[in-house]
Tab-separated table of C-alpha atoms in Angstrom:
chain	number	residue	atom	x	y	z
A	26	MET	CA	148.534	52.677	-68.602
A	27	VAL	CA	151.045	52.837	-69.925
A	28	ARG	CA	154.772	53.978	-67.954
A	29	ASP	CA	156.215	57.105	-69.157
A	30	PRO	CA	159.205	56.214	-71.073
A	31	PHE	CA	160.585	59.973	-70.542
A	32	ALA	CA	159.963	60.850	-66.743
A	33	ASP	CA	162.676	60.807	-64.336
A	34	GLU	CA	163.623	56.931	-63.777
A	35	ASP	CA	161.428	57.026	-60.331
A	36	GLN	CA	161.919	53.855	-58.937
A	37	PRO	CA	158.590	51.315	-58.646
A	38	ASP	CA	156.758	51.031	-56.047
A	39	LEU	CA	157.496	47.734	-53.890
A	40	GLN	CA	154.395	45.992	-53.554
A	41	GLU	CA	153.946	46.463	-57.571
A	42	VAL	CA	156.991	44.613	-58.375
A	43	LEU	CA	156.948	42.028	-55.477
A	44	ASP	CA	153.235	40.894	-57.489
A	45	ALA	CA	154.251	40.770	-60.514
A	46	LEU	CA	157.592	39.041	-59.759
A	47	ASP	CA	155.501	36.237	-57.580
A	48	ASP	CA	152.934	35.600	-60.236
A	49	PRO	CA	153.976	32.652	-62.509
A	50	LYS	CA	152.529	33.554	-65.534
A	51	CYS	CA	154.448	36.990	-65.220
A	52	ARG	CA	157.785	34.981	-64.611
A	53	VAL	CA	157.108	33.236	-68.029
A	54	ILE	CA	156.339	36.146	-69.925
A	55	VAL	CA	159.929	37.512	-68.780
A	56	ARG	CA	161.487	34.371	-69.294
A	57	ASN	CA	160.150	34.032	-73.018
A	58	LEU	CA	160.926	37.631	-73.745
A	59	ASP	CA	164.208	37.304	-75.262
A	60	GLU	CA	162.865	40.387	-78.406
A	61	PRO	CA	160.329	42.401	-78.405
A	62	MET	CA	156.613	40.820	-79.187
A	63	THR	CA	153.192	41.607	-79.159
A	64	ALA	CA	150.760	40.353	-76.813
A	65	GLU	CA	149.265	38.112	-79.662
A	66	GLN	CA	153.091	36.126	-79.835
A	67	ILE	CA	154.042	36.101	-76.230
A	68	SER	CA	150.556	34.611	-75.448
A	69	GLU	CA	151.493	32.291	-77.904
A	70	ALA	CA	154.965	31.610	-76.955
A	71	CYS	CA	154.230	31.625	-73.239
A	72	ASP	CA	150.432	29.248	-73.351
A	73	VAL	CA	149.323	31.737	-72.334
A	74	PRO	CA	145.148	32.860	-73.085
A	75	LEU	CA	145.224	36.402	-74.555
A	76	SER	CA	143.416	37.703	-72.181
A	77	THR	CA	145.351	36.297	-69.445
A	78	THR	CA	148.699	38.012	-71.497
A	79	TYR	CA	147.036	40.751	-71.489
A	80	ARG	CA	146.144	41.238	-68.017
A	81	LYS	CA	150.013	39.781	-67.106
A	82	LEU	CA	151.568	42.683	-69.300
A	83	ASP	CA	149.670	45.068	-67.774
A	84	LEU	CA	150.690	44.189	-64.017
A	85	LEU	CA	154.695	43.743	-65.651
A	86	THR	CA	154.003	47.279	-67.139
A	87	GLU	CA	152.997	48.776	-63.872
A	88	ALA	CA	156.041	47.393	-61.849
A	89	SER	CA	158.257	49.131	-65.100
A	90	LEU	CA	159.520	45.612	-65.256
A	91	LEU	CA	158.610	45.500	-68.830
A	92	ARG	CA	158.126	48.638	-71.601
A	93	GLU	CA	156.028	48.730	-74.508
A	94	GLY	CA	156.584	50.008	-77.258
A	95	MET	CA	154.695	51.167	-80.404
A	96	GLU	CA	154.560	48.754	-83.876
A	97	ILE	CA	154.022	50.642	-86.781
A	98	ARG	CA	152.305	49.038	-89.103
A	99	PRO	CA	151.655	50.402	-92.908
A	100	ASP	CA	148.178	49.414	-92.783
A	101	GLY	CA	147.428	51.863	-89.266
A	102	GLN	CA	146.352	48.930	-87.581
A	103	HIS	CA	149.603	49.599	-84.984
A	104	ALA	CA	150.112	47.171	-82.069
A	105	SER	CA	152.201	47.359	-79.304
A	106	ARG	CA	155.322	45.063	-78.599
A	107	TYR	CA	156.705	44.517	-74.524
A	108	GLU	CA	160.499	44.107	-74.154
A	109	VAL	CA	162.076	43.052	-70.729
A	110	ASP	CA	163.073	46.722	-69.193
A	111	PHE	CA	165.764	45.233	-66.085
A	112	GLU	CA	168.813	43.628	-65.541
A	113	GLU	CA	168.227	43.336	-62.015
A	114	VAL	CA	165.788	43.885	-58.973
A	115	VAL	CA	167.129	44.612	-55.965
A	116	VAL	CA	164.797	44.726	-52.321
A	117	GLN	CA	166.876	46.346	-49.513
A	118	LEU	CA	166.032	47.323	-45.810
A	119	ALA	CA	166.840	51.152	-45.651
A	120	GLU	CA	168.326	52.747	-42.560
A	121	ASN	CA	165.233	54.157	-41.625
A	122	ARG	CA	163.728	50.076	-41.528
A	123	THR	CA	161.801	50.647	-44.511
A	124	PHE	CA	162.126	48.431	-47.562
A	125	GLU	CA	162.885	49.919	-50.653
A	126	VAL	CA	163.240	48.621	-54.357
A	127	GLY	CA	165.730	49.574	-56.838
A	128	ILE	CA	165.456	48.061	-60.631
A	129	SER	CA	168.694	48.151	-62.988
A	130	ARG	CA	168.239	48.856	-66.240
A	131	VAL	CA	170.045	48.413	-69.291
A	132	PRO	CA	171.310	52.256	-70.520
A	133	ARG	CA	169.027	52.597	-74.138
A	134	THR	CA	170.777	53.997	-77.408
A	135	ALA	CA	169.716	57.596	-79.048
A	136	ASP	CA	167.737	55.366	-81.598
A	137	GLU	CA	165.852	53.471	-78.729
A	138	ARG	CA	165.294	56.833	-77.042
A	139	LEU	CA	164.162	58.125	-80.391
A	140	ARG	CA	161.401	55.215	-80.874
A	141	ASP	CA	160.163	55.346	-77.400
A	142	LEU	CA	159.292	59.063	-78.433
A	143	TRP	CA	157.723	58.302	-81.684
A	144	SER	CA	156.021	54.962	-79.985
A	145	GLU	CA	154.548	57.868	-77.526
A	146	VAL	CA	153.744	60.175	-80.351
A	147	ARG	CA	151.577	57.657	-82.077
A	148	LYS	CA	149.947	56.470	-79.334
A	149	GLU	CA	148.559	60.319	-78.778
A	150	THR	CA	147.065	61.004	-82.467
């Protein structure tokens, strides 16, 4: 399931973030994603089997740590591209003694927001 890039920036589920960050292969993916890549490119760069890569990308996307966009190709065989969607993850103890997670993100430019919007439109068609 793809996180809605236009929804308010609700904070993600603490356990989803912790599970993703606890996973060694997820951390390898984040370290290697210095530019947007397809799952196949990530699999090759990280030396992780493609089926495992897809599971880890789902885990990272659900945790709001990666953003999924669409690479539009002239032949109609579009591909998802993934990029890191955070600068900092903070876990804190709230006043009511519960744990909360906060994610700091780099503000996106108008061009990036338009690209994300177009990607979502293409997924629906």
